[in-house]
Amino acid sequence: MRISNPVKIDNVSQTLAKGGCALCAFQKNEQSVLLKGGMRPDEFTDLCNFHAWALAAAVDVNHAANVFLSVLKHRSAMGLSKDHGCSVCARLLEAEVAQLKELLLTLKGRLVLKWMEQQGTLCAVHGDHLRQLAPSELHPTIDEIVSRTARDLETDLEALLLRPGFHAHSGGGALGRVAEFLTSQRGVNR
C-alpha cells in the first residue's frame, strides 16, 4: 500500500464533489497526513497491520524508523502481547466523528442538501454512521443517497461485465468504487 500525497483539506465539505464518498475521501487524505508526519513519532503507541505496512512502504524512511522505534519502545514498556489499539486508527476515528458532525451542519443548507440528494455519494458504512447522528427527518435522504449510490454501482458492474474484451484485470476502477462503498476507506478499521 502506498501512502498518497496528502493535500490541504480542512473539512469534509471540501471533498463533496470528488465523485466518491466524501467522508472516505477525507479519511484517505487524513490517513496520509497522519502517516507522513501529521503525528510525531512519540504519539504512536501501536499500529494495526494495515498502517504498519503502509508506514513500512513510506518514502520517508527516517520518519518511519522513528515511528517504529516509538512503537517498539512503548510495547516493550507495556508488554509485547497486549493490543493497545492502533494510534492511526484512533486518530482517524476522532476525525471521522468530527467530519460526520460537520457534514450534518453542511446538510442544513438547502442547496447542499439538494445537491447531495441528486448527485452526492456516501458509502454504506458512512451512510450508516451519518444516519446514527442525524435527526430522524434526514434519515430518508441519507437512505436514498446510499441506495442511489448502490444502484449506480450495480449499473457500473453490469456494464463492466458486458464490455467487449472484458478480462480478469480490466475492472479496477469500478471494483475499487464498490469495495469502498461496501467497506469504507481502506485502512480505516471499524
Coordinates of N, CA, C and O in Angstrom, one line a residue:
M1 N 0.9 -1.2 0.0 CA 0.0 0.0 0.0 C 0.9 1.2 0.0 O 1.8 1.3 0.8
R2 N 0.6 2.1 -0.9 CA 1.4 3.4 -0.9 C 0.6 4.5 -0.3 O -0.7 4.5 -0.5
I3 N 1.2 5.3 0.4 CA 0.5 6.4 1.0 C 0.4 7.5 0.0 O 1.4 7.8 -0.7
S4 N -0.8 8.0 -0.2 CA -1.0 9.0 -1.3 C -0.4 10.4 -0.7 O -0.2 10.5 0.5
N5 N -0.1 11.3 -1.6 CA 0.3 12.6 -1.2 C -0.9 13.4 -0.7 O -1.8 13.6 -1.5
P6 N -0.8 13.7 0.6 CA -2.0 14.5 1.1 C -2.0 15.9 0.6 O -1.0 16.5 0.2
V7 N -3.3 16.4 0.6 CA -3.5 17.8 0.2 C -4.1 18.5 1.4 O -4.6 17.8 2.3
K8 N -4.1 19.8 1.4 CA -4.7 20.6 2.5 C -6.2 20.5 2.4 O -6.8 21.1 1.5
I9 N -6.8 19.7 3.3 CA -8.3 19.6 3.4 C -8.6 19.9 4.8 O -8.2 19.2 5.7
D10 N -9.4 21.0 5.0 CA -9.8 21.4 6.4 C -11.0 20.6 6.9 O -11.2 20.4 8.1
N11 N -12.0 20.4 6.0 CA -13.2 19.7 6.4 C -13.8 18.9 5.2 O -13.5 19.1 4.1
V12 N -14.8 18.1 5.6 CA -15.4 17.2 4.6 C -16.1 18.0 3.5 O -16.3 17.4 2.4
S13 N -16.6 19.2 3.7 CA -17.3 19.9 2.6 C -16.4 20.2 1.4 O -16.9 20.3 0.3
Q14 N -15.1 20.1 1.6 CA -14.2 20.3 0.5 C -14.0 19.0 -0.3 O -13.4 19.1 -1.4
T15 N -14.6 17.9 0.1 CA -14.5 16.6 -0.6 C -15.8 16.2 -1.2 O -15.9 15.1 -1.8
L16 N -16.8 17.0 -1.1 CA -18.2 16.6 -1.5 C -18.2 16.3 -3.0 O -18.9 15.4 -3.4
A17 N -17.6 17.0 -3.8 CA -17.7 16.9 -5.3 C -16.6 16.0 -5.9 O -16.4 16.0 -7.1
K18 N -16.0 15.2 -5.1 CA -14.9 14.3 -5.7 C -15.4 13.1 -6.5 O -14.6 12.5 -7.1
G19 N -16.7 12.7 -6.3 CA -17.2 11.6 -7.1 C -17.4 10.4 -6.3 O -18.2 9.5 -6.7
G20 N -16.8 10.2 -5.1 CA -17.0 9.1 -4.3 C -17.5 9.6 -2.9 O -18.0 10.7 -2.8
C21 N -17.5 8.7 -2.0 CA -17.9 9.1 -0.6 C -17.1 10.2 -0.1 O -15.8 10.1 0.0
A22 N -17.7 11.3 0.3 CA -16.9 12.5 0.8 C -16.2 12.2 2.1 O -15.1 12.6 2.3
L23 N -16.8 11.4 2.9 CA -16.1 11.0 4.2 C -14.9 10.1 3.9 O -13.9 10.2 4.5
C24 N -15.1 9.2 3.0 CA -13.9 8.3 2.6 C -12.8 9.1 2.0 O -11.6 8.9 2.3
A25 N -13.1 10.1 1.2 CA -12.1 10.9 0.6 C -11.3 11.7 1.7 O -10.1 11.8 1.7
F26 N -12.1 12.3 2.6 CA -11.5 13.0 3.7 C -10.6 12.1 4.5 O -9.5 12.4 4.9
Q27 N -11.1 10.9 4.9 CA -10.4 9.9 5.7 C -9.1 9.4 5.0 O -8.1 9.2 5.6
K28 N -9.2 9.2 3.7 CA -8.0 8.7 2.9 C -6.9 9.8 3.0 O -5.7 9.5 3.3
N29 N -7.3 11.0 2.8 CA -6.3 12.1 2.9 C -5.8 12.3 4.3 O -4.6 12.4 4.5
E30 N -6.6 12.2 5.3 CA -6.2 12.3 6.7 C -5.3 11.2 7.1 O -4.3 11.4 7.8
Q31 N -5.5 10.0 6.6 CA -4.7 8.9 6.9 C -3.3 9.1 6.3 O -2.3 8.9 7.0
S32 N -3.2 9.7 5.1 CA -1.9 10.0 4.5 C -1.2 11.1 5.3 O 0.0 11.0 5.5
V33 N -1.9 12.1 5.8 CA -1.3 13.2 6.6 C -0.7 12.6 7.8 O 0.4 12.9 8.2
L34 N -1.5 11.7 8.5 CA -1.0 11.1 9.8 C 0.2 10.3 9.6 O 1.2 10.4 10.4
L35 N 0.3 9.5 8.5 CA 1.4 8.6 8.3 C 2.6 9.3 7.7 O 3.7 8.8 7.8
K36 N 2.4 10.5 7.1 CA 3.5 11.2 6.5 C 4.0 12.3 7.4 O 4.7 13.2 7.0
G37 N 3.7 12.3 8.7 CA 4.3 13.2 9.6 C 3.3 14.1 10.3 O 3.7 15.0 11.1
G38 N 2.0 13.8 10.2 CA 1.0 14.6 10.9 C 0.9 14.2 12.4 O 0.2 14.9 13.1
M39 N 1.6 13.2 12.7 CA 1.8 12.8 14.1 C 3.3 12.6 14.4 O 4.0 12.1 13.6
R40 N 3.7 13.1 15.6 CA 5.1 13.0 16.0 C 5.3 11.5 16.3 O 4.4 10.8 16.7
P41 N 6.5 11.0 16.0 CA 6.8 9.6 16.3 C 6.4 9.1 17.7 O 5.9 8.0 17.9
D42 N 6.6 10.0 18.7 CA 6.3 9.6 20.1 C 4.8 9.5 20.3 O 4.3 9.0 21.4
E43 N 3.9 10.0 19.4 CA 2.5 9.9 19.5 C 2.0 8.5 19.1 O 0.8 8.2 19.3
F44 N 2.8 7.7 18.5 CA 2.4 6.4 18.0 C 2.7 5.4 19.2 O 3.9 5.3 19.6
T45 N 1.7 4.7 19.6 CA 1.9 3.7 20.7 C 1.7 2.3 20.1 O 2.3 1.3 20.7
D46 N 1.0 2.1 19.1 CA 0.8 0.8 18.4 C 0.3 1.1 17.0 O -0.2 2.2 16.7
L47 N 0.4 0.0 16.2 CA -0.1 0.1 14.8 C -0.8 -1.2 14.4 O -0.5 -2.3 14.9
C48 N -1.9 -1.0 13.7 CA -2.6 -2.2 13.1 C -1.8 -2.7 11.9 O -0.8 -2.1 11.5
N49 N -2.2 -3.9 11.4 CA -1.5 -4.5 10.3 C -1.4 -3.5 9.1 O -0.3 -3.3 8.5
F50 N -2.5 -3.0 8.8 CA -2.6 -2.1 7.6 C -1.7 -0.9 7.7 O -0.9 -0.6 6.8
H51 N -1.8 -0.2 8.8 CA -1.0 1.0 9.0 C 0.5 0.7 9.2 O 1.4 1.5 8.8
A52 N 0.9 -0.4 9.8 CA 2.3 -0.8 9.9 C 2.9 -1.0 8.5 O 4.0 -0.5 8.2
W53 N 2.2 -1.7 7.7 CA 2.7 -2.0 6.3 C 2.7 -0.7 5.5 O 3.6 -0.5 4.7
A54 N 1.7 0.2 5.7 CA 1.7 1.4 4.9 C 2.8 2.3 5.3 O 3.5 2.9 4.5
L55 N 3.1 2.3 6.6 CA 4.3 3.1 7.1 C 5.6 2.5 6.6 O 6.5 3.2 6.2
A56 N 5.7 1.2 6.5 CA 6.9 0.5 6.1 C 7.1 0.8 4.6 O 8.3 0.8 4.1
A57 N 6.1 1.1 3.8 CA 6.2 1.4 2.4 C 6.4 2.9 2.2 O 6.6 3.3 1.0
A58 N 6.5 3.7 3.2 CA 6.6 5.1 3.1 C 7.9 5.5 2.5 O 8.9 4.8 2.6
V59 N 7.9 6.7 1.9 CA 9.1 7.2 1.3 C 10.1 7.8 2.3 O 11.3 7.7 2.2
D60 N 9.6 8.3 3.4 CA 10.4 9.0 4.4 C 10.9 7.9 5.4 O 10.2 7.6 6.5
V61 N 12.0 7.3 5.1 CA 12.5 6.1 5.9 C 12.8 6.6 7.3 O 12.6 5.9 8.3
N62 N 13.3 7.8 7.5 CA 13.7 8.3 8.8 C 12.5 8.4 9.7 O 12.5 8.0 10.9
H63 N 11.4 9.0 9.2 CA 10.2 9.2 10.0 C 9.6 7.8 10.3 O 9.2 7.5 11.5
A64 N 9.6 6.9 9.3 CA 9.0 5.5 9.6 C 9.8 4.8 10.6 O 9.3 4.2 11.5
A65 N 11.2 4.9 10.5 CA 12.0 4.2 11.5 C 11.8 4.8 12.9 O 11.7 4.0 13.9
N66 N 11.6 6.1 13.0 CA 11.4 6.7 14.3 C 10.0 6.3 14.9 O 9.9 6.1 16.1
V67 N 9.0 6.2 14.0 CA 7.7 5.7 14.5 C 7.8 4.3 15.0 O 7.3 3.9 16.1
F68 N 8.4 3.4 14.2 CA 8.5 2.0 14.6 C 9.3 1.9 15.9 O 9.0 1.1 16.8
L69 N 10.3 2.7 16.0 CA 11.1 2.7 17.3 C 10.2 3.1 18.5 O 10.3 2.4 19.5
S70 N 9.4 4.1 18.3 CA 8.5 4.5 19.3 C 7.5 3.4 19.7 O 7.3 3.1 20.9
V71 N 7.0 2.7 18.7 CA 6.0 1.6 19.0 C 6.7 0.5 19.7 O 6.2 -0.1 20.7
L72 N 7.9 0.1 19.2 CA 8.7 -0.9 19.9 C 8.9 -0.6 21.4 O 8.8 -1.5 22.2
K73 N 9.4 0.6 21.6 CA 9.6 1.0 23.0 C 8.4 1.0 23.8 O 8.4 0.6 25.0
H74 N 7.3 1.5 23.3 CA 6.0 1.5 24.0 C 5.6 0.1 24.3 O 5.1 -0.2 25.4
R75 N 5.6 -0.8 23.3 CA 5.2 -2.2 23.5 C 6.1 -2.9 24.6 O 5.6 -3.6 25.4
S76 N 7.4 -2.5 24.5 CA 8.3 -3.1 25.5 C 8.0 -2.7 26.9 O 8.0 -3.5 27.8
A77 N 7.6 -1.4 27.1 CA 7.2 -0.9 28.4 C 5.9 -1.5 28.8 O 5.7 -1.6 30.0
M78 N 5.0 -1.7 27.9 CA 3.6 -2.1 28.3 C 3.4 -3.6 28.2 O 2.4 -4.1 28.6
G79 N 4.3 -4.3 27.5 CA 4.1 -5.7 27.4 C 3.8 -6.1 25.9 O 2.9 -5.5 25.3
L80 N 4.6 -6.9 25.3 CA 4.5 -7.2 23.9 C 3.2 -7.8 23.5 O 2.8 -7.6 22.3
S81 N 2.6 -8.6 24.3 CA 1.4 -9.4 23.8 C 0.1 -8.6 23.9 O -0.9 -9.0 23.4
K82 N 0.1 -7.4 24.5 CA -1.1 -6.7 24.7 C -1.4 -5.9 23.5 O -0.5 -5.3 22.9
D83 N -2.7 -5.8 23.1 CA -3.1 -5.0 22.0 C -3.5 -3.6 22.6 O -4.5 -3.5 23.3
H84 N -2.8 -2.6 22.2 CA -3.1 -1.3 22.7 C -3.9 -0.4 21.7 O -4.2 0.7 22.0
G85 N -4.3 -0.9 20.6 CA -5.0 -0.2 19.6 C -4.2 0.7 18.8 O -3.2 1.3 19.2
C86 N -4.4 0.7 17.5 CA -3.6 1.4 16.5 C -3.8 2.9 16.7 O -4.9 3.5 16.8
S87 N -2.7 3.6 16.8 CA -2.7 5.1 17.1 C -3.3 5.8 15.9 O -4.0 6.8 16.0
V88 N -3.1 5.3 14.7 CA -3.6 6.0 13.5 C -5.1 5.7 13.4 O -5.9 6.7 13.1
C89 N -5.5 4.5 13.6 CA -7.0 4.2 13.6 C -7.7 5.1 14.6 O -8.8 5.6 14.4
A90 N -7.2 5.2 15.8 CA -7.8 6.1 16.9 C -8.0 7.5 16.4 O -9.0 8.1 16.6
R91 N -6.9 8.1 15.8 CA -7.0 9.4 15.3 C -8.0 9.5 14.2 O -8.7 10.5 14.0
L92 N -8.0 8.5 13.3 CA -9.0 8.5 12.2 C -10.4 8.5 12.7 O -11.3 9.1 12.1
L93 N -10.6 7.7 13.7 CA -12.0 7.6 14.3 C -12.4 9.0 14.8 O -13.5 9.5 14.6
E94 N -11.5 9.7 15.5 CA -11.8 11.0 16.0 C -12.1 12.0 14.9 O -13.1 12.7 15.0
A95 N -11.3 11.9 13.8 CA -11.6 12.8 12.7 C -12.9 12.5 12.0 O -13.6 13.4 11.6
E96 N -13.2 11.2 11.9 CA -14.4 10.8 11.3 C -15.6 11.3 12.0 O -16.6 11.9 11.4
V97 N -15.7 11.2 13.3 CA -16.8 11.7 14.1 C -16.9 13.2 13.9 O -18.0 13.7 13.7
A98 N -15.8 13.9 14.0 CA -15.9 15.4 13.8 C -16.4 15.7 12.4 O -17.2 16.6 12.2
Q99 N -16.0 15.0 11.3 CA -16.4 15.3 10.0 C -17.9 14.8 9.7 O -18.6 15.4 8.9
L100 N -18.3 13.8 10.4 CA -19.7 13.4 10.3 C -20.6 14.6 10.8 O -21.6 15.0 10.2
K101 N -20.2 15.1 11.9 CA -20.9 16.3 12.5 C -20.9 17.5 11.6 O -21.8 18.2 11.4
E102 N -19.7 17.7 11.0 CA -19.5 18.8 10.0 C -20.4 18.6 8.8 O -21.1 19.6 8.3
L103 N -20.5 17.4 8.3 CA -21.4 17.1 7.2 C -22.8 17.4 7.5 O -23.6 17.9 6.7
L104 N -23.2 17.0 8.7 CA -24.6 17.3 9.1 C -24.9 18.7 9.2 O -26.0 19.2 8.8
L105 N -24.0 19.5 9.6 CA -24.1 21.0 9.6 C -24.2 21.5 8.2 O -25.1 22.4 7.9
T106 N -23.4 21.0 7.3 CA -23.4 21.4 5.9 C -24.7 21.0 5.2 O -25.2 21.8 4.4
L107 N -25.3 19.9 5.6 CA -26.6 19.5 5.0 C -27.8 20.4 5.4 O -28.9 20.2 4.8
K108 N -27.6 21.2 6.4 CA -28.7 22.1 6.8 C -28.9 23.2 5.7 O -30.0 23.8 5.6
G109 N -27.9 23.4 4.9 CA -28.1 24.3 3.7 C -28.9 23.6 2.6 O -28.5 22.5 2.2
R110 N -30.0 24.3 2.2 CA -30.9 23.6 1.3 C -30.2 23.3 -0.1 O -30.4 22.3 -0.7
L111 N -29.3 24.2 -0.5 CA -28.6 23.9 -1.8 C -27.7 22.6 -1.7 O -27.7 21.8 -2.6
V112 N -27.0 22.5 -0.6 CA -26.1 21.4 -0.4 C -26.9 20.1 -0.3 O -26.6 19.1 -0.9
L113 N -28.0 20.2 0.5 CA -28.9 19.1 0.7 C -29.5 18.6 -0.7 O -29.5 17.4 -1.0
K114 N -29.9 19.5 -1.5 CA -30.5 19.2 -2.8 C -29.4 18.6 -3.7 O -29.7 17.6 -4.4
W115 N -28.2 19.1 -3.6 CA -27.1 18.6 -4.4 C -26.8 17.1 -4.0 O -26.7 16.2 -4.8
M116 N -26.7 16.9 -2.7 CA -26.5 15.6 -2.2 C -27.6 14.6 -2.6 O -27.3 13.5 -2.9
E117 N -28.8 15.1 -2.5 CA -29.9 14.2 -2.9 C -29.8 13.8 -4.4 O -30.1 12.6 -4.7
Q118 N -29.3 14.7 -5.2 CA -29.2 14.4 -6.7 C -27.9 13.7 -7.1 O -27.9 12.9 -8.0
Q119 N -26.8 14.2 -6.5 CA -25.5 13.7 -7.0 C -24.5 13.2 -6.0 O -23.5 12.6 -6.3
G120 N -24.8 13.5 -4.7 CA -23.8 13.2 -3.6 C -23.7 11.7 -3.5 O -24.6 10.9 -3.9
T121 N -22.6 11.3 -2.9 CA -22.3 9.9 -2.7 C -21.9 9.6 -1.3 O -21.1 10.4 -0.7
L122 N -22.4 8.5 -0.7 CA -22.0 8.0 0.6 C -21.8 6.5 0.5 O -22.6 5.8 -0.2
C123 N -20.7 6.0 1.1 CA -20.5 4.6 1.2 C -21.5 4.1 2.2 O -22.1 4.8 3.0
A124 N -21.7 2.8 2.2 CA -22.7 2.2 3.1 C -22.3 2.4 4.6 O -23.2 2.7 5.4
V125 N -21.0 2.3 4.9 CA -20.5 2.5 6.3 C -20.8 3.9 6.7 O -21.3 4.1 7.8
H126 N -20.3 4.9 6.0 CA -20.5 6.3 6.4 C -22.0 6.7 6.3 O -22.4 7.5 7.1
G127 N -22.7 6.1 5.4 CA -24.2 6.4 5.4 C -24.8 6.0 6.7 O -25.6 6.7 7.3
D128 N -24.4 4.8 7.2 CA -24.9 4.2 8.5 C -24.5 5.1 9.6 O -25.3 5.4 10.5
H129 N -23.2 5.5 9.6 CA -22.7 6.3 10.7 C -23.4 7.7 10.7 O -23.7 8.2 11.8
L130 N -23.6 8.3 9.6 CA -24.2 9.6 9.5 C -25.7 9.5 9.9 O -26.2 10.3 10.7
R131 N -26.3 8.4 9.6 CA -27.7 8.2 10.0 C -27.9 8.1 11.5 O -28.8 8.6 12.1
Q132 N -26.9 7.5 12.2 CA -26.9 7.4 13.6 C -26.8 8.7 14.3 O -27.4 8.9 15.4
L133 N -26.2 9.7 13.7 CA -26.0 11.0 14.3 C -27.1 12.0 13.8 O -27.3 13.0 14.5
A134 N -27.7 11.7 12.7 CA -28.6 12.7 12.1 C -30.0 12.7 12.7 O -30.4 11.7 13.3
P135 N -30.6 13.8 12.7 CA -32.0 13.9 13.1 C -32.9 13.0 12.2 O -32.6 12.8 11.0
S136 N -34.0 12.5 12.8 CA -34.8 11.5 12.0 C -35.3 12.0 10.7 O -35.5 11.2 9.8
E137 N -35.5 13.3 10.6 CA -36.0 13.9 9.3 C -35.0 13.7 8.2 O -35.4 13.8 7.0
L138 N -33.7 13.5 8.5 CA -32.7 13.3 7.4 C -32.5 11.9 7.1 O -31.9 11.6 6.1
H139 N -33.1 10.9 7.8 CA -32.9 9.5 7.6 C -33.3 9.1 6.2 O -32.6 8.4 5.5
P140 N -34.5 9.5 5.7 CA -34.9 9.1 4.3 C -33.9 9.6 3.3 O -33.7 8.9 2.3
T141 N -33.4 10.8 3.5 CA -32.5 11.4 2.5 C -31.2 10.6 2.5 O -30.7 10.3 1.4
I142 N -30.7 10.3 3.6 CA -29.4 9.5 3.7 C -29.6 8.2 3.1 O -28.8 7.7 2.3
D143 N -30.8 7.5 3.4 CA -31.1 6.2 2.9 C -31.1 6.3 1.4 O -30.6 5.4 0.7
E144 N -31.7 7.3 0.8 CA -31.8 7.4 -0.6 C -30.5 7.7 -1.3 O -30.2 7.1 -2.3
I145 N -29.6 8.5 -0.6 CA -28.3 8.7 -1.2 C -27.5 7.4 -1.2 O -26.9 7.0 -2.3
V146 N -27.5 6.6 -0.2 CA -26.8 5.3 -0.1 C -27.5 4.3 -1.2 O -26.7 3.6 -1.9
S147 N -28.8 4.3 -1.2 CA -29.4 3.4 -2.2 C -29.1 3.8 -3.6 O -28.9 2.9 -4.5
R148 N -29.1 5.1 -3.9 CA -28.8 5.6 -5.3 C -27.4 5.2 -5.6 O -27.1 4.7 -6.7
T149 N -26.5 5.4 -4.7 CA -25.1 5.0 -4.9 C -24.9 3.5 -5.2 O -24.2 3.1 -6.2
A150 N -25.6 2.7 -4.5 CA -25.6 1.2 -4.7 C -26.2 0.9 -6.1 O -25.6 0.1 -6.8
R151 N -27.3 1.5 -6.5 CA -27.9 1.3 -7.8 C -26.9 1.7 -8.9 O -26.7 1.0 -9.9
D152 N -26.2 2.8 -8.7 CA -25.3 3.3 -9.7 C -24.1 2.3 -9.9 O -23.6 2.0 -11.0
L153 N -23.6 1.8 -8.7 CA -22.5 0.8 -8.7 C -23.0 -0.5 -9.4 O -22.2 -1.1 -10.1
E154 N -24.2 -0.9 -9.1 CA -24.7 -2.1 -9.8 C -24.7 -1.9 -11.3 O -24.3 -2.8 -12.1
T155 N -25.1 -0.8 -11.8 CA -25.1 -0.5 -13.2 C -23.7 -0.5 -13.8 O -23.5 -1.1 -14.8
D156 N -22.8 0.1 -13.0 CA -21.4 0.1 -13.5 C -20.8 -1.3 -13.6 O -20.1 -1.6 -14.5
L157 N -21.1 -2.2 -12.6 CA -20.6 -3.5 -12.6 C -21.2 -4.3 -13.8 O -20.6 -5.1 -14.4
E158 N -22.6 -4.2 -14.0 CA -23.2 -4.9 -15.1 C -22.6 -4.4 -16.4 O -22.4 -5.3 -17.3
A159 N -22.4 -3.2 -16.6 CA -21.7 -2.7 -17.8 C -20.3 -3.2 -18.0 O -19.9 -3.5 -19.1
L160 N -19.6 -3.3 -16.9 CA -18.3 -3.8 -16.9 C -18.3 -5.3 -17.4 O -17.5 -5.7 -18.3
L161 N -19.2 -6.1 -16.9 CA -19.3 -7.5 -17.3 C -19.7 -7.7 -18.7 O -19.4 -8.7 -19.4
L162 N -20.4 -6.7 -19.3 CA -20.9 -6.8 -20.7 C -19.9 -6.2 -21.7 O -20.1 -6.4 -22.9
R163 N -18.9 -5.5 -21.2 CA -17.9 -4.8 -22.0 C -17.2 -5.8 -22.9 O -16.7 -6.8 -22.4
P164 N -17.2 -5.5 -24.2 CA -16.4 -6.4 -25.2 C -14.9 -6.5 -24.8 O -14.4 -5.5 -24.4
G165 N -14.4 -7.6 -24.8 CA -13.0 -7.8 -24.5 C -12.7 -7.8 -23.0 O -11.6 -7.7 -22.5
F166 N -13.8 -7.9 -22.2 CA -13.6 -8.0 -20.7 C -12.7 -9.1 -20.3 O -12.8 -10.2 -20.8
H167 N -11.8 -8.9 -19.5 CA -10.9 -9.9 -18.9 C -10.6 -9.7 -17.5 O -11.0 -8.6 -16.9
A168 N -10.0 -10.6 -16.8 CA -9.9 -10.6 -15.4 C -9.3 -9.4 -14.7 O -9.5 -9.0 -13.6
H169 N -8.5 -8.6 -15.5 CA -7.7 -7.5 -14.9 C -8.2 -6.1 -15.4 O -7.4 -5.2 -15.4
S170 N -9.4 -6.0 -15.9 CA -9.8 -4.8 -16.6 C -10.9 -4.0 -15.8 O -11.4 -3.1 -16.4
G171 N -11.1 -4.3 -14.5 CA -12.2 -3.6 -13.9 C -11.8 -2.8 -12.6 O -12.6 -2.6 -11.8
G172 N -10.5 -2.4 -12.5 CA -10.0 -1.8 -11.3 C -10.8 -0.7 -10.7 O -11.2 -0.6 -9.6
G173 N -11.2 0.3 -11.6 CA -11.9 1.5 -11.1 C -13.3 1.2 -10.5 O -13.6 1.6 -9.4
A174 N -14.1 0.4 -11.2 CA -15.4 0.1 -10.8 C -15.3 -0.8 -9.5 O -16.0 -0.7 -8.6
L175 N -14.4 -1.8 -9.6 CA -14.2 -2.7 -8.4 C -13.8 -1.9 -7.2 O -14.3 -2.2 -6.1
G176 N -12.9 -1.0 -7.3 CA -12.4 -0.2 -6.2 C -13.6 0.7 -5.6 O -13.7 0.8 -4.4
R177 N -14.4 1.2 -6.5 CA -15.6 2.0 -6.0 C -16.5 1.1 -5.2 O -17.1 1.6 -4.2
V178 N -16.8 -0.1 -5.7 CA -17.7 -1.0 -5.0 C -17.0 -1.4 -3.7 O -17.7 -1.4 -2.6
A179 N -15.7 -1.7 -3.6 CA -15.1 -2.1 -2.4 C -15.2 -0.9 -1.4 O -15.5 -1.2 -0.2
E180 N -15.0 0.3 -1.8 CA -15.1 1.4 -0.9 C -16.6 1.5 -0.4 O -16.8 1.8 0.8
F181 N -17.5 1.4 -1.3 CA -18.9 1.5 -0.9 C -19.3 0.5 0.2 O -20.0 0.8 1.1
L182 N -18.8 -0.7 0.0 CA -19.2 -1.8 0.9 C -18.4 -1.7 2.3 O -19.0 -2.1 3.3
T183 N -17.2 -1.3 2.3 CA -16.4 -1.4 3.5 C -15.8 -0.1 4.0 O -15.1 -0.1 5.0
S184 N -16.0 1.0 3.3 CA -15.4 2.3 3.6 C -14.0 2.4 3.1 O -13.5 1.5 2.5
Q185 N -13.3 3.4 3.5 CA -11.9 3.6 3.0 C -11.0 2.6 3.5 O -11.0 2.3 4.7
R186 N -10.1 2.1 2.7 CA -9.1 1.1 3.0 C -8.2 1.6 4.2 O -7.8 2.7 4.1
G187 N -8.0 0.8 5.2 CA -7.2 1.1 6.3 C -7.9 1.8 7.5 O -7.3 2.0 8.5
V188 N -9.2 2.0 7.3 CA -9.9 2.6 8.4 C -10.6 1.5 9.1 O -11.6 1.0 8.6
N189 N -10.1 1.0 10.2 CA -10.7 -0.1 10.9 C -12.0 0.3 11.6 O -12.2 1.4 12.0
R190 N -12.9 -0.7 11.7 CA -14.2 -0.5 12.3 C -14.2 -1.1 13.7 O -14.6 -2.1 14.0

